[in-house]
GROMACS .gro file of C-alpha atoms in nm:
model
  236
    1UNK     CA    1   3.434   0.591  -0.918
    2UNK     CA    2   3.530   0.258  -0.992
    3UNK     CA    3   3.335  -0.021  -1.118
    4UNK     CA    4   3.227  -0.271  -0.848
    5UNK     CA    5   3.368  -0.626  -0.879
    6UNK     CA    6   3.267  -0.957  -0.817
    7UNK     CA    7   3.356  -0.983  -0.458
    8UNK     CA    8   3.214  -0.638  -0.404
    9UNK     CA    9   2.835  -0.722  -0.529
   10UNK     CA   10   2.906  -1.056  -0.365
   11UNK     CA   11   2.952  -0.841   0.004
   12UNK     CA   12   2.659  -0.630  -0.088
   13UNK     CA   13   2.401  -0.919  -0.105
   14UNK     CA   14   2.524  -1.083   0.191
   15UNK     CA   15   2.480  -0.748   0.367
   16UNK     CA   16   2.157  -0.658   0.182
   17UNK     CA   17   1.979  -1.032   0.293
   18UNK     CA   18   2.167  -1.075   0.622
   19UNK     CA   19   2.015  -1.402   0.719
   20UNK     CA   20   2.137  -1.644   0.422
   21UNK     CA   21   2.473  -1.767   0.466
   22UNK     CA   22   2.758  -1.881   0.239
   23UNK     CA   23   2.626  -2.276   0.354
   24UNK     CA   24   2.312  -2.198   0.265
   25UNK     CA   25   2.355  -1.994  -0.027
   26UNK     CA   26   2.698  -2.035  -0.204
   27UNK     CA   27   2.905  -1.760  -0.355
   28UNK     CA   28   2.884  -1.979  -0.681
   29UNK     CA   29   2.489  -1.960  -0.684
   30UNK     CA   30   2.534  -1.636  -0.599
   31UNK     CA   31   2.750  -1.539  -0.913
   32UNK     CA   32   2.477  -1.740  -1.144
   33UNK     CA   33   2.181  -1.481  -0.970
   34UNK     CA   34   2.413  -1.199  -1.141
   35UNK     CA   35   2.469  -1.346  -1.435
   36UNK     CA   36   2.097  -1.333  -1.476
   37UNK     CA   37   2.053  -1.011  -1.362
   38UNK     CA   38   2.310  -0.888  -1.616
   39UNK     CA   39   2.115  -1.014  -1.865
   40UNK     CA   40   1.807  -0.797  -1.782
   41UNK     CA   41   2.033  -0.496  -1.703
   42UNK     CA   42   2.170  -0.521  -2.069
   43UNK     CA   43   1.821  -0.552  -2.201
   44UNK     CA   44   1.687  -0.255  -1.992
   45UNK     CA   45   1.978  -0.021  -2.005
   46UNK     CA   46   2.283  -0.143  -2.227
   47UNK     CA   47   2.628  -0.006  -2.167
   48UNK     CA   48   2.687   0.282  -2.460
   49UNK     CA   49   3.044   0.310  -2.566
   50UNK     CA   50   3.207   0.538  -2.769
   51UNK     CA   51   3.500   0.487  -3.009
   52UNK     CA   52   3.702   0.681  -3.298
   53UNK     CA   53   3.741   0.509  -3.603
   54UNK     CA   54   4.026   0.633  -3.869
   55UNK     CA   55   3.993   0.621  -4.241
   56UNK     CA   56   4.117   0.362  -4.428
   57UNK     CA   57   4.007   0.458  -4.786
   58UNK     CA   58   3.745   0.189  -4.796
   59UNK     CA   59   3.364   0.193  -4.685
   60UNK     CA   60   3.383  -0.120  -4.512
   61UNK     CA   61   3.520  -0.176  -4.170
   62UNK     CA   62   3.502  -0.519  -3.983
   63UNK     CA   63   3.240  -0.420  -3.654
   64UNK     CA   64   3.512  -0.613  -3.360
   65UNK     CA   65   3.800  -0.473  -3.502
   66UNK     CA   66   3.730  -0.132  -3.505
   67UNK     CA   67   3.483  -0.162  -3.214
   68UNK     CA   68   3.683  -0.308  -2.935
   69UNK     CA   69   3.342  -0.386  -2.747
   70UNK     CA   70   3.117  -0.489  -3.022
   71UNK     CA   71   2.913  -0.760  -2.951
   72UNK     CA   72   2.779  -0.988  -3.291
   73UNK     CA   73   2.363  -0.976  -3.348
   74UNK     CA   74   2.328  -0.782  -3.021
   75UNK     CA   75   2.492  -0.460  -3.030
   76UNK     CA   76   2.358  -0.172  -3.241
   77UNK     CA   77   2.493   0.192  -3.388
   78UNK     CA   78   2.319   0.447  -3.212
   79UNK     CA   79   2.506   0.727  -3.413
   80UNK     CA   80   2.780   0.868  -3.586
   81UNK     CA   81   2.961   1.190  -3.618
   82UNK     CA   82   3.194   1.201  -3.919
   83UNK     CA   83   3.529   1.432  -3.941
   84UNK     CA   84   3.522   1.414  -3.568
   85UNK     CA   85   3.509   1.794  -3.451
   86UNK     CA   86   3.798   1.991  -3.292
   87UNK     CA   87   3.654   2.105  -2.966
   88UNK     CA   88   3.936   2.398  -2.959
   89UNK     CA   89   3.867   2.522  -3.299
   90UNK     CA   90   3.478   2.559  -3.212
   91UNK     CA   91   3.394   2.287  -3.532
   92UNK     CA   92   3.008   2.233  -3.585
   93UNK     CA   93   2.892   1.836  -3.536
   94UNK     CA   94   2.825   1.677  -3.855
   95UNK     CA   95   2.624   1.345  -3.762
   96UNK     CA   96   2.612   1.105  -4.055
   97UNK     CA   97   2.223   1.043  -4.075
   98UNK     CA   98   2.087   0.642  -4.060
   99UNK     CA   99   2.140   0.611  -4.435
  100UNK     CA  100   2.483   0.730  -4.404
  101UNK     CA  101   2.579   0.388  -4.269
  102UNK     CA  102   2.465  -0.001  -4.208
  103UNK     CA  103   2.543  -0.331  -4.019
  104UNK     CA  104   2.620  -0.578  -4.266
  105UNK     CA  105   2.701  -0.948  -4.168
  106UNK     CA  106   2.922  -1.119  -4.470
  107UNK     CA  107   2.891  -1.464  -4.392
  108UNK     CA  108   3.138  -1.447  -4.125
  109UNK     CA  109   3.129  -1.083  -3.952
  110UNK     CA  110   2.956  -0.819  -3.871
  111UNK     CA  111   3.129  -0.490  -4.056
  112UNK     CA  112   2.983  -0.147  -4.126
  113UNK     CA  113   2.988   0.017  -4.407
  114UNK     CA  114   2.971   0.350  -4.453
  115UNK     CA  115   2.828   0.487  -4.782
  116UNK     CA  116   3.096   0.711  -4.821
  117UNK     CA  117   3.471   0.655  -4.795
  118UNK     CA  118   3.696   0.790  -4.529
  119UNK     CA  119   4.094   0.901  -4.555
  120UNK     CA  120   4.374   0.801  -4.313
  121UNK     CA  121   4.301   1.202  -4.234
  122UNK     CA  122   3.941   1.137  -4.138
  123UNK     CA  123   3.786   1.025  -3.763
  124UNK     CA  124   3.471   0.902  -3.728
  125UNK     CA  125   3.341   0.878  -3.439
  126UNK     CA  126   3.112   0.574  -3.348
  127UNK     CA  127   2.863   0.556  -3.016
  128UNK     CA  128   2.719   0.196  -2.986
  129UNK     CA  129   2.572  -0.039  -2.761
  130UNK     CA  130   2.745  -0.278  -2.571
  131UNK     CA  131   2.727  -0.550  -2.294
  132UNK     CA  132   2.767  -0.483  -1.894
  133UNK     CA  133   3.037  -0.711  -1.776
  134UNK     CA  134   3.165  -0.820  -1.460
  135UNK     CA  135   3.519  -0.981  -1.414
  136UNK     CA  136   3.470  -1.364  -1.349
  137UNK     CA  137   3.092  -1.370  -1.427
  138UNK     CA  138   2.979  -1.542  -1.791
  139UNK     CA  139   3.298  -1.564  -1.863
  140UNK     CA  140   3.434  -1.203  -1.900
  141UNK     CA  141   3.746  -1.043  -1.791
  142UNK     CA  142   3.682  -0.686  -1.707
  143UNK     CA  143   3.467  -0.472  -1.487
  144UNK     CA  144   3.241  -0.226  -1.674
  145UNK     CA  145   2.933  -0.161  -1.476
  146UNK     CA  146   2.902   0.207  -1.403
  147UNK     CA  147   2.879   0.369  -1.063
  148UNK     CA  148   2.538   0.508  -1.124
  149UNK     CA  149   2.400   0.127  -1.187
  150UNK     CA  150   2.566  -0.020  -0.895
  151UNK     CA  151   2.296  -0.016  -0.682
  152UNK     CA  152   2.102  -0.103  -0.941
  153UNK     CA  153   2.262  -0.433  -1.042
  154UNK     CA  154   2.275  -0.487  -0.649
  155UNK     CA  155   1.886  -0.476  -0.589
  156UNK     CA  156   1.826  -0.679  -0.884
  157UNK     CA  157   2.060  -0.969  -0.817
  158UNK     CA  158   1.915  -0.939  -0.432
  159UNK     CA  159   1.606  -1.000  -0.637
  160UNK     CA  160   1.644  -1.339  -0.793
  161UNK     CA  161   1.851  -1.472  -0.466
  162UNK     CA  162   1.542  -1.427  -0.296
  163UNK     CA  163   1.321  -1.558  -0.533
  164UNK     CA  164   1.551  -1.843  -0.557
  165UNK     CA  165   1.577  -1.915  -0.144
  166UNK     CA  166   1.165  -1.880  -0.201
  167UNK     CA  167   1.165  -2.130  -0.470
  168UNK     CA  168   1.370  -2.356  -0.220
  169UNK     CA  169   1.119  -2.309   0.097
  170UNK     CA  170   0.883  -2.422  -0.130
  171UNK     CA  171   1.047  -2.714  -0.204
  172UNK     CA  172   1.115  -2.828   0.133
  173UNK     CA  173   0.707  -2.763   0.191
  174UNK     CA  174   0.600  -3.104   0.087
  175UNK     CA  175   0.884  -3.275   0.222
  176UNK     CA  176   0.836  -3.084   0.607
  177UNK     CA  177   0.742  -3.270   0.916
  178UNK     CA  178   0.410  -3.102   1.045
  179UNK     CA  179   0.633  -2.843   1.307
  180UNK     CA  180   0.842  -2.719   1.017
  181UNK     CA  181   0.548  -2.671   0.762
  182UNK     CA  182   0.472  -2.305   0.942
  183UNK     CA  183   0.831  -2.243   0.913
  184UNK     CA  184   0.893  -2.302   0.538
  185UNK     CA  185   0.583  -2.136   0.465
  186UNK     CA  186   0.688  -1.845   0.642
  187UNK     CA  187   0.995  -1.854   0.481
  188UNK     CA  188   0.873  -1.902   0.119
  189UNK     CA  189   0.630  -1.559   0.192
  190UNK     CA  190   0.915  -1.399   0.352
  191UNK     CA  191   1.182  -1.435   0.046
  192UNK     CA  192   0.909  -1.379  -0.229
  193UNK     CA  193   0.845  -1.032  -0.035
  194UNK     CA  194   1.156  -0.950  -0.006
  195UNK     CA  195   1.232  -1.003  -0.320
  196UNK     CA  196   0.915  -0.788  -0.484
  197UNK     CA  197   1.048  -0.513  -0.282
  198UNK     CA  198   1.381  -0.525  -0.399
  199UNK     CA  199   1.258  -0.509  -0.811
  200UNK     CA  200   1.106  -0.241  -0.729
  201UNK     CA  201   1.411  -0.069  -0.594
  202UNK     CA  202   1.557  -0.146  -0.894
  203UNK     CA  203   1.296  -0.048  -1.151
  204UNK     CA  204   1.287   0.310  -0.906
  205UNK     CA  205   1.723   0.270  -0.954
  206UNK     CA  206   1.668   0.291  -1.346
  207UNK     CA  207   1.350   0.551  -1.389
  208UNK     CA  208   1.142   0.213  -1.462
  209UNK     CA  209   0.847   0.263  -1.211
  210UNK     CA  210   0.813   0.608  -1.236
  211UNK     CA  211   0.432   0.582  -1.478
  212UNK     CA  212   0.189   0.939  -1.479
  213UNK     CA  213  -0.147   0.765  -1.392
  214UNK     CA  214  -0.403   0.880  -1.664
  215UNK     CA  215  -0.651   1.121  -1.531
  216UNK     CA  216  -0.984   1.093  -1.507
  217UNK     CA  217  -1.258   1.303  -1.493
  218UNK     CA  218  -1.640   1.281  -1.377
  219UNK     CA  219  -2.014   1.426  -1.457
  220UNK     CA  220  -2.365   1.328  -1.412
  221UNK     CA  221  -2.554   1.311  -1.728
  222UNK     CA  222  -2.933   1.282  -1.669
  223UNK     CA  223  -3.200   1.091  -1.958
  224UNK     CA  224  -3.412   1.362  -1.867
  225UNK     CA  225  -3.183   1.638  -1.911
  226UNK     CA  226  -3.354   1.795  -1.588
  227UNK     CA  227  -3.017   1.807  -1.428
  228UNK     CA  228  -2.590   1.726  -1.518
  229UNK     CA  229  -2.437   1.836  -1.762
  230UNK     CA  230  -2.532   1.955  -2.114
  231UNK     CA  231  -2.496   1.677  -2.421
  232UNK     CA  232  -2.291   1.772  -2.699
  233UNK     CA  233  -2.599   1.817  -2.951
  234UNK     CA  234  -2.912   1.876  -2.693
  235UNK     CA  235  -2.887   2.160  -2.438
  236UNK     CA  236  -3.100   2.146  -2.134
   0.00000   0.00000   0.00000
């Protein structure tokens, strides 16, 4: 499936908090509520590319050159696989183990070097963290958000509209004449629930809420010993 667009989360929020409209609640302040929750969905679950890198003789290799989606002091090597298999011919994975390779930043760039060369015959093959994006949003020109975190990025940017429309009631609290106090009020409690409920869908979206409560166990233990259960060093 396609990744969703701007215009498509855009419908989705509008649909997902039917009573806000486009006066009330721009498109523009919209976009800035996914900004934001791009932010957090790159800090809870960053996008993981993958990308072959050919030999060049040398052990260094400049990080945005050779990764197309790099992104300076954020992204990070999760691991490499070096003389890139041929599925066909059955070849055993040879990962290149955390010493095999660093981040280096020269002044200038980021580049990687490897502490062994590779040929012009060599691949290695590079998986690495990098940013969600959506087209028009922060500045970025493509659409990268996976299906599987579409509702995710949904529920969270329906999350800080509402928070923001609560932060708003609140606002116009002081300002109310007494017959529109109730209805700010109500309004403020209404957006702030809405928007709890709609974290949570998208902690539940990511595997985020899903905590094993500890368990916990009971006994009666008696000074007298006359009744319970035994102590570890005196028996009744």
């Amino acid at each position: 499936m396609a990744s969703p667009t701007l215009a498509n989360i855009i419908a989705a929020i509008r649909a997902m908090i039917p009573n806000i409209t486009s006066t009330q609640y721009s498109d523009a302040n919209v976009t800035i509520c996914l900004e934001q929750a791009l932010r957090r969905l790159n800090r809870d679950k960053p996008r993981k590319v993958t990308a072959l890198v050919t030999g060049d003789g040398g052990n260094f290799y400049q990080a945005t050159t050779v990764l197309t989606s790099w992104v300076e002091d954020w992204s990070i090597i999760e691991k490499v696989i070096q003389n890139s298999p041929t599925i066909a011919n059955e070849e055993e994975i040879n990962h290149l183990n955390r010493r095999g390779f660093e981040v280096y930043h020269d002044g200038t760039n980021e580049q990687i070097r490897f502490d062994k060369s590779f040929g012009s015959s060599d691949t290695v093959t590079v998986t690495y963290t990098a940013k969600h994006t959506v087209n028009g949003v922060d500045g970025e020109t493509a659409d990268t958000i996976p299906s599987k975190y579409e509702n995710a990025v949904e529920f969270l940017t329906a999350t800080i509209v509402c928070y923001a429309l609560a932060a708003q009631a609140a606002g116009n609290i002081d300002s109310a004449l007494p017959g529109d106090l109730i209805d700010w009020r109500s309004k403020n409690r209404e957006y702030t629930n809405q928007g709890k409920t709609f974290e949570g869908q998208y902690e539940k979206e990511l595997g985020m809420s899903e905590v094993v409560a500890a368990g916990v166990a009971r006994n009666d233990f008696e000074p007298t010993l006359s009744g319970g259960a035994a102590r570890m060093t005196h028996r009744r």
